Amino acid sequence: MNNNDDILYRLLVQSVVDYAIYMLMPDGTVANWNAGAQRAKGYTPEEIVGKNFAQFYTQEDRDKGMPQRGLSIARETGRFETEGWRLRKDGSAFWAHVVIDAVHDDGGQLIGFAKVTRDRTQEQEAERKVREQEAKFRLLVEGVTDYAIYMLDQDGLVVNWNAGAQRAKGYVAEEVVGKHFGIFYSLQDRLTYLPERNLQTAWRTGRFEDEGWRYRKDGTTFWAHVIIDAIRDESGQLIGYAKITRDCTEQQRVERERRERREQETKFRLLVEGVTDYAIYMLDLQGRVVNWNAGAQRAKGYLASEILNKHFSVFYSAQERLEKAPEANLQIAFTSGRFEDEGWRYRKDGSAFWAHVVIDAIHDDNGKLIGYAKITRDVTEKREQEQLLLRAKDLAEAQSAQMESLSNFLDNIISNIPSCVIVEDAVSREILLINDKAEQLFGTTKAQFQHRRPQDCMSPELSDYFNDLADIALRTEGVHQCEQLLTTSTGERILHSRATTIKGEDARQDYVMLIVEDVTDQREVDARIRHMAHHDNLTSLPNRVLFRQRLSEALRADAQHHKLLAVLCLDLDNFKNVNDALGHQIGDELLRSVAKRLRGVIRDSDTLARIGGDEFAIVLPGLDKLDEASALASRLIEAIRPPVNIEGHNLTVGLSVGIALASSAIGSPEHLLRCADMALYEAKRNGRNRYEHFTLAMDDAARTRRIIENDLREAITNKQLKLYYQPITDAEHTNILGYEALMRWHHPVKGLIMPNDFIPIAEETGLIHMLGAYALYEACREAVSWAGEQTISVNLSPMQFKNSSLVSTVEAALRDSGLSPHRLEVEITESVLLDDSLGNIRTLQNLKALGVMIALDDFGTGYSSLSYLRSFPFDKIKIDKSFINDMGDSREALAIIRAITGMSRSLDIQITAEGVESSEQFLKLREEGCTLFQGYFFGRPQPSELRLESLEQQCWLQGGSLLPAI
């Protein structure tokens, strides 16, 4: 390079403003300074040339010798490159990308360093924000538990796996990452390449969306809403797929039930709306018209648009409205359940018609009044014919001179009346007159009836019916009515009959007139409407509304006759598993089969109802002793025990039963049902497939549970819970090796509440998951600040193992606190391994993989303890304190302790003795081979800030001395 080139190069370097470019002498002294350096660092050449470049570093970096280290690396390797904070003249910092190149002369001698510095503050901030955003997004996705969110590569292999995916599908990340996502489909779907075709749709259109059955690891199915989005880079190149799956099984069930209800309601509505002979409509609680069928429009002349939301009193006369007759009729329906009457009603055009009216009070499933069903039938024609008969009768009695012609007139009228008319001689009971309608009903001619008695020309059933009615009419004046199901020539029919006496020409001659109507079709419509309102659509059993009515009636009847009454609440055990695994169609068939079996066990006088889901209830009236209810409960349980075969599936469910006996203290239907439900809950809590009787203690316990549950929710919200720590020492009794975290509740009114009083309720209500997470996070947070390597032990409830996010919760508690995994110990009881042992062992293995220690608590109290030690390599075993309390007086307790310690030595597992309260217990347990100790003898549980930090401190506080070491 000639001199001109050197000049040009120097001018070029000096003119660069985006980079600080300058030379350093071998000792780090600044030799020159370009415009970019002045712009970046704020110094003029006069201020910096000759100064050491170390002044661009922070004091902390200078103390660490970083400037000299950079020069040393450049001297040895030829180049040093780094990024970090540098300081300007005004003291402000900027993020710098730095390159230092060693410069040698032609002979290889070091003559200095070329240093290039670039301000990357804005770029670094932008990169930091991107990283933070990515981290937040990743944590968001990984923390979602309601949705399975994961990535697939271009071939459909699973790339990552969030907590929601583990919860929904049952696989942990290690089991599924790298596998093809087709494992979530059925074998048939895989054989037809459905997974690949779905990916192809996502690749082609950008998104695939569908709903259908998907499979969990354990083989069970769930209804899934699935989205697969194709992910492409900035150039449009496919890099993989994002897959979101949501378990919609419950939503699908709810929607299916809602759809079935809508279909049933539609059928019912169409049935009612299609009836034209009856005005059928609903009234709200105030008596306003809510709906309007074709029969109502035909009978009353109003269109639906004209009458809806109007008060039904428009159908009454002005005088009746002034007398509040409509309101009085509604009140009767409200108090007695039904109002029935006949009277004049009015159409839109003002015309009147004679109406037969029924108003039924309608209640919801909880017994709450929601309105009234009103059925009105125009019976004007029938009434006019009856009135005509009566007027003709009066006329005949008043004008005996015209009797013959009037008789012919009456015969003509009677023959054409649409009701059956029979006139008998009151004394001989001979049939003197019968009309055409009666001929049709009885399937014979007038000649076969006239001048014969009913018993001579009718079946015994019919003759007895009419003779009894005639006897009543003759005994007392007036019109007498009767309705009965009877066998006629057209089959079994419901006959509504009225009987009245007619005076003859003188007091020696009387007649009986019978008017008979076939009301079979009318009653069938009434019955169908009533049945649909009071019965379960799936099983045809009474629903909750009818059950409550029957229960109220039975309570009144048994109170009058001094009989006992019991209510049974029934719930199927494991029904949800059948429903989830095989679908709701199979579940519905199972419920129908169960209902049939239950009906086969109860008496005719008992009422069996389905009150929701897989819950049933039974009213047992007329009992002589309580044992009868217990005996029936046992028979019901045995009836359900055998398998039910549905579509080739042998299904087995159990039955839990709660029994409540009516008494002066439990007299209302609602209270009695609630008590039976509490007894049912007790039966399920005590092992299921059994029955329990309600006791007042259950009511007290339920009330206490509700109070504690409400207070506990408030305690979690207001941070009233705190962890106490009890020390754990070794056999030398010289050091505190760790602590067990024990939760305490500082109630603002009741004071300190111990775990035994609130943990079981937290487990029943699901609050244990929040309490458990709080304990893990808080224990790890406090333990990380303790000196040394002291461990922290946290108890896990068996209920926490039902939450698929347990492992991720432990992992997050460790990550957020910074606590080393080997310092955390989780304690479980044997019940964890009794319930879903394979799934829970898998969870324990995943916890173990985090580096966490696992201890088996309360060892020796279960019935299969030894098998657990073969199924999982526990780090510690804790001997239950009940054995330690009894070992001084019980040879059996001491023998169990020796067996446990001997077995643990052979398996190389540490033994913790908990509940040690005296030096004698400590020395004996140490002699038997226990290695770790815990109890009041070594220190009581205390908050973190007051915890016992050394045993020397304990001895000083107790005024004693340490026990001699072994």
PDB file of N, CA, C and O in Angstrom, residues 780-808:
ATOM      1  N   CYS A 780     -40.831 -23.755  48.846  1.00  0.00           N
ATOM      2  CA  CYS A 780     -39.613 -23.601  48.028  1.00  0.00           C
ATOM      3  C   CYS A 780     -39.073 -22.182  48.134  1.00  0.00           C
ATOM      4  O   CYS A 780     -37.853 -21.957  48.209  1.00  0.00           O
ATOM      5  N   ARG A 781     -39.986 -21.198  48.136  1.00  0.00           N
ATOM      6  CA  ARG A 781     -39.539 -19.792  48.209  1.00  0.00           C
ATOM      7  C   ARG A 781     -38.810 -19.508  49.529  1.00  0.00           C
ATOM      8  O   ARG A 781     -37.773 -18.834  49.549  1.00  0.00           O
ATOM      9  N   GLU A 782     -39.358 -20.025  50.636  1.00  0.00           N
ATOM     10  CA  GLU A 782     -38.729 -19.755  51.922  1.00  0.00           C
ATOM     11  C   GLU A 782     -37.463 -20.589  52.115  1.00  0.00           C
ATOM     12  O   GLU A 782     -36.471 -20.099  52.662  1.00  0.00           O
ATOM     13  N   ALA A 783     -37.473 -21.843  51.639  1.00  0.00           N
ATOM     14  CA  ALA A 783     -36.317 -22.726  51.864  1.00  0.00           C
ATOM     15  C   ALA A 783     -35.079 -22.250  51.120  1.00  0.00           C
ATOM     16  O   ALA A 783     -33.952 -22.485  51.569  1.00  0.00           O
ATOM     17  N   VAL A 784     -35.260 -21.588  49.972  1.00  0.00           N
ATOM     18  CA  VAL A 784     -34.089 -21.181  49.182  1.00  0.00           C
ATOM     19  C   VAL A 784     -33.249 -20.148  49.929  1.00  0.00           C
ATOM     20  O   VAL A 784     -32.049 -19.985  49.648  1.00  0.00           O
ATOM     21  N   SER A 785     -33.861 -19.458  50.894  1.00  0.00           N
ATOM     22  CA  SER A 785     -33.119 -18.435  51.649  1.00  0.00           C
ATOM     23  C   SER A 785     -32.405 -19.006  52.860  1.00  0.00           C
ATOM     24  O   SER A 785     -31.659 -18.286  53.528  1.00  0.00           O
ATOM     25  N   TRP A 786     -32.619 -20.303  53.182  1.00  0.00           N
ATOM     26  CA  TRP A 786     -31.986 -20.895  54.346  1.00  0.00           C
ATOM     27  C   TRP A 786     -30.531 -21.231  54.046  1.00  0.00           C
ATOM     28  O   TRP A 786     -30.189 -21.634  52.922  1.00  0.00           O
ATOM     29  N   ALA A 787     -29.728 -21.106  55.055  1.00  0.00           N
ATOM     30  CA  ALA A 787     -28.299 -21.417  54.881  1.00  0.00           C
ATOM     31  C   ALA A 787     -28.098 -22.922  54.755  1.00  0.00           C
ATOM     32  O   ALA A 787     -28.852 -23.723  55.310  1.00  0.00           O
ATOM     33  N   GLY A 788     -27.051 -23.301  54.001  1.00  0.00           N
ATOM     34  CA  GLY A 788     -26.714 -24.716  53.869  1.00  0.00           C
ATOM     35  C   GLY A 788     -27.621 -25.445  52.905  1.00  0.00           C
ATOM     36  O   GLY A 788     -28.284 -24.853  52.051  1.00  0.00           O
ATOM     37  N   GLU A 789     -27.660 -26.760  53.061  1.00  0.00           N
ATOM     38  CA  GLU A 789     -28.404 -27.625  52.140  1.00  0.00           C
ATOM     39  C   GLU A 789     -29.606 -28.273  52.826  1.00  0.00           C
ATOM     40  O   GLU A 789     -29.987 -29.391  52.500  1.00  0.00           O
ATOM     41  N   GLN A 790     -30.202 -27.581  53.791  1.00  0.00           N
ATOM     42  CA  GLN A 790     -31.344 -28.146  54.500  1.00  0.00           C
ATOM     43  C   GLN A 790     -32.502 -28.419  53.527  1.00  0.00           C
ATOM     44  O   GLN A 790     -32.805 -27.604  52.655  1.00  0.00           O
ATOM     45  N   THR A 791     -33.138 -29.579  53.702  1.00  0.00           N
ATOM     46  CA  THR A 791     -34.240 -29.969  52.807  1.00  0.00           C
ATOM     47  C   THR A 791     -35.566 -29.431  53.323  1.00  0.00           C
ATOM     48  O   THR A 791     -35.696 -29.071  54.498  1.00  0.00           O
ATOM     49  N   ILE A 792     -36.537 -29.396  52.449  1.00  0.00           N
ATOM     50  CA  ILE A 792     -37.897 -29.013  52.829  1.00  0.00           C
ATOM     51  C   ILE A 792     -38.841 -30.113  52.354  1.00  0.00           C
ATOM     52  O   ILE A 792     -38.794 -30.538  51.196  1.00  0.00           O
ATOM     53  N   SER A 793     -39.690 -30.605  53.247  1.00  0.00           N
ATOM     54  CA  SER A 793     -40.597 -31.711  52.942  1.00  0.00           C
ATOM     55  C   SER A 793     -42.027 -31.172  52.892  1.00  0.00           C
ATOM     56  O   SER A 793     -42.480 -30.498  53.812  1.00  0.00           O
ATOM     57  N   VAL A 794     -42.739 -31.485  51.798  1.00  0.00           N
ATOM     58  CA  VAL A 794     -44.106 -30.995  51.582  1.00  0.00           C
ATOM     59  C   VAL A 794     -45.019 -32.202  51.361  1.00  0.00           C
ATOM     60  O   VAL A 794     -44.704 -33.086  50.557  1.00  0.00           O
ATOM     61  N   ASN A 795     -46.148 -32.240  52.058  1.00  0.00           N
ATOM     62  CA  ASN A 795     -47.123 -33.330  51.906  1.00  0.00           C
ATOM     63  C   ASN A 795     -47.985 -33.119  50.672  1.00  0.00           C
ATOM     64  O   ASN A 795     -48.456 -32.004  50.414  1.00  0.00           O
ATOM     65  N   LEU A 796     -48.200 -34.193  49.913  1.00  0.00           N
ATOM     66  CA  LEU A 796     -49.106 -34.159  48.756  1.00  0.00           C
ATOM     67  C   LEU A 796     -50.348 -34.978  49.072  1.00  0.00           C
ATOM     68  O   LEU A 796     -50.254 -36.109  49.542  1.00  0.00           O
ATOM     69  N   SER A 797     -51.505 -34.402  48.819  1.00  0.00           N
ATOM     70  CA  SER A 797     -52.766 -35.116  49.015  1.00  0.00           C
ATOM     71  C   SER A 797     -52.989 -36.106  47.870  1.00  0.00           C
ATOM     72  O   SER A 797     -52.612 -35.829  46.728  1.00  0.00           O
ATOM     73  N   PRO A 798     -53.630 -37.252  48.144  1.00  0.00           N
ATOM     74  CA  PRO A 798     -53.981 -38.167  47.042  1.00  0.00           C
ATOM     75  C   PRO A 798     -54.814 -37.488  45.968  1.00  0.00           C
ATOM     76  O   PRO A 798     -54.719 -37.832  44.790  1.00  0.00           O
ATOM     77  N   MET A 799     -55.637 -36.496  46.348  1.00  0.00           N
ATOM     78  CA  MET A 799     -56.468 -35.802  45.369  1.00  0.00           C
ATOM     79  C   MET A 799     -55.628 -35.022  44.369  1.00  0.00           C
ATOM     80  O   MET A 799     -56.044 -34.815  43.228  1.00  0.00           O
ATOM     81  N   GLN A 800     -54.423 -34.556  44.788  1.00  0.00           N
ATOM     82  CA  GLN A 800     -53.574 -33.792  43.865  1.00  0.00           C
ATOM     83  C   GLN A 800     -53.083 -34.651  42.708  1.00  0.00           C
ATOM     84  O   GLN A 800     -52.764 -34.129  41.639  1.00  0.00           O
ATOM     85  N   PHE A 801     -53.047 -35.972  42.908  1.00  0.00           N
ATOM     86  CA  PHE A 801     -52.596 -36.860  41.845  1.00  0.00           C
ATOM     87  C   PHE A 801     -53.652 -37.020  40.760  1.00  0.00           C
ATOM     88  O   PHE A 801     -53.371 -37.569  39.700  1.00  0.00           O
ATOM     89  N   LYS A 802     -54.878 -36.555  41.013  1.00  0.00           N
ATOM     90  CA  LYS A 802     -55.917 -36.588  39.984  1.00  0.00           C
ATOM     91  C   LYS A 802     -55.789 -35.410  39.026  1.00  0.00           C
ATOM     92  O   LYS A 802     -56.496 -35.334  38.034  1.00  0.00           O
ATOM     93  N   ASN A 803     -54.900 -34.473  39.354  1.00  0.00           N
ATOM     94  CA  ASN A 803     -54.660 -33.299  38.508  1.00  0.00           C
ATOM     95  C   ASN A 803     -53.419 -33.557  37.664  1.00  0.00           C
ATOM     96  O   ASN A 803     -52.321 -33.735  38.196  1.00  0.00           O
ATOM     97  N   SER A 804     -53.579 -33.570  36.347  1.00  0.00           N
ATOM     98  CA  SER A 804     -52.455 -33.915  35.468  1.00  0.00           C
ATOM     99  C   SER A 804     -51.350 -32.863  35.496  1.00  0.00           C
ATOM    100  O   SER A 804     -50.263 -33.104  34.986  1.00  0.00           O
ATOM    101  N   SER A 805     -51.629 -31.677  36.070  1.00  0.00           N
ATOM    102  CA  SER A 805     -50.604 -30.625  36.087  1.00  0.00           C
ATOM    103  C   SER A 805     -49.757 -30.667  37.358  1.00  0.00           C
ATOM    104  O   SER A 805     -48.997 -29.731  37.613  1.00  0.00           O
ATOM    105  N   LEU A 806     -49.860 -31.736  38.164  1.00  0.00           N
ATOM    106  CA  LEU A 806     -49.102 -31.803  39.413  1.00  0.00           C
ATOM    107  C   LEU A 806     -47.598 -31.690  39.158  1.00  0.00           C
ATOM    108  O   LEU A 806     -46.901 -30.914  39.808  1.00  0.00           O
ATOM    109  N   VAL A 807     -47.086 -32.466  38.198  1.00  0.00           N
ATOM    110  CA  VAL A 807     -45.639 -32.452  37.924  1.00  0.00           C
ATOM    111  C   VAL A 807     -45.207 -31.068  37.473  1.00  0.00           C
ATOM    112  O   VAL A 807     -44.186 -30.537  37.929  1.00  0.00           O
ATOM    113  N   SER A 808     -45.983 -30.451  36.585  1.00  0.00           N
ATOM    114  CA  SER A 808     -45.606 -29.118  36.097  1.00  0.00           C
ATOM    115  C   SER A 808     -45.693 -28.087  37.220  1.00  0.00           C
ATOM    116  O   SER A 808     -44.928 -27.109  37.232  1.00  0.00           O
TER     117      SER A 808
END
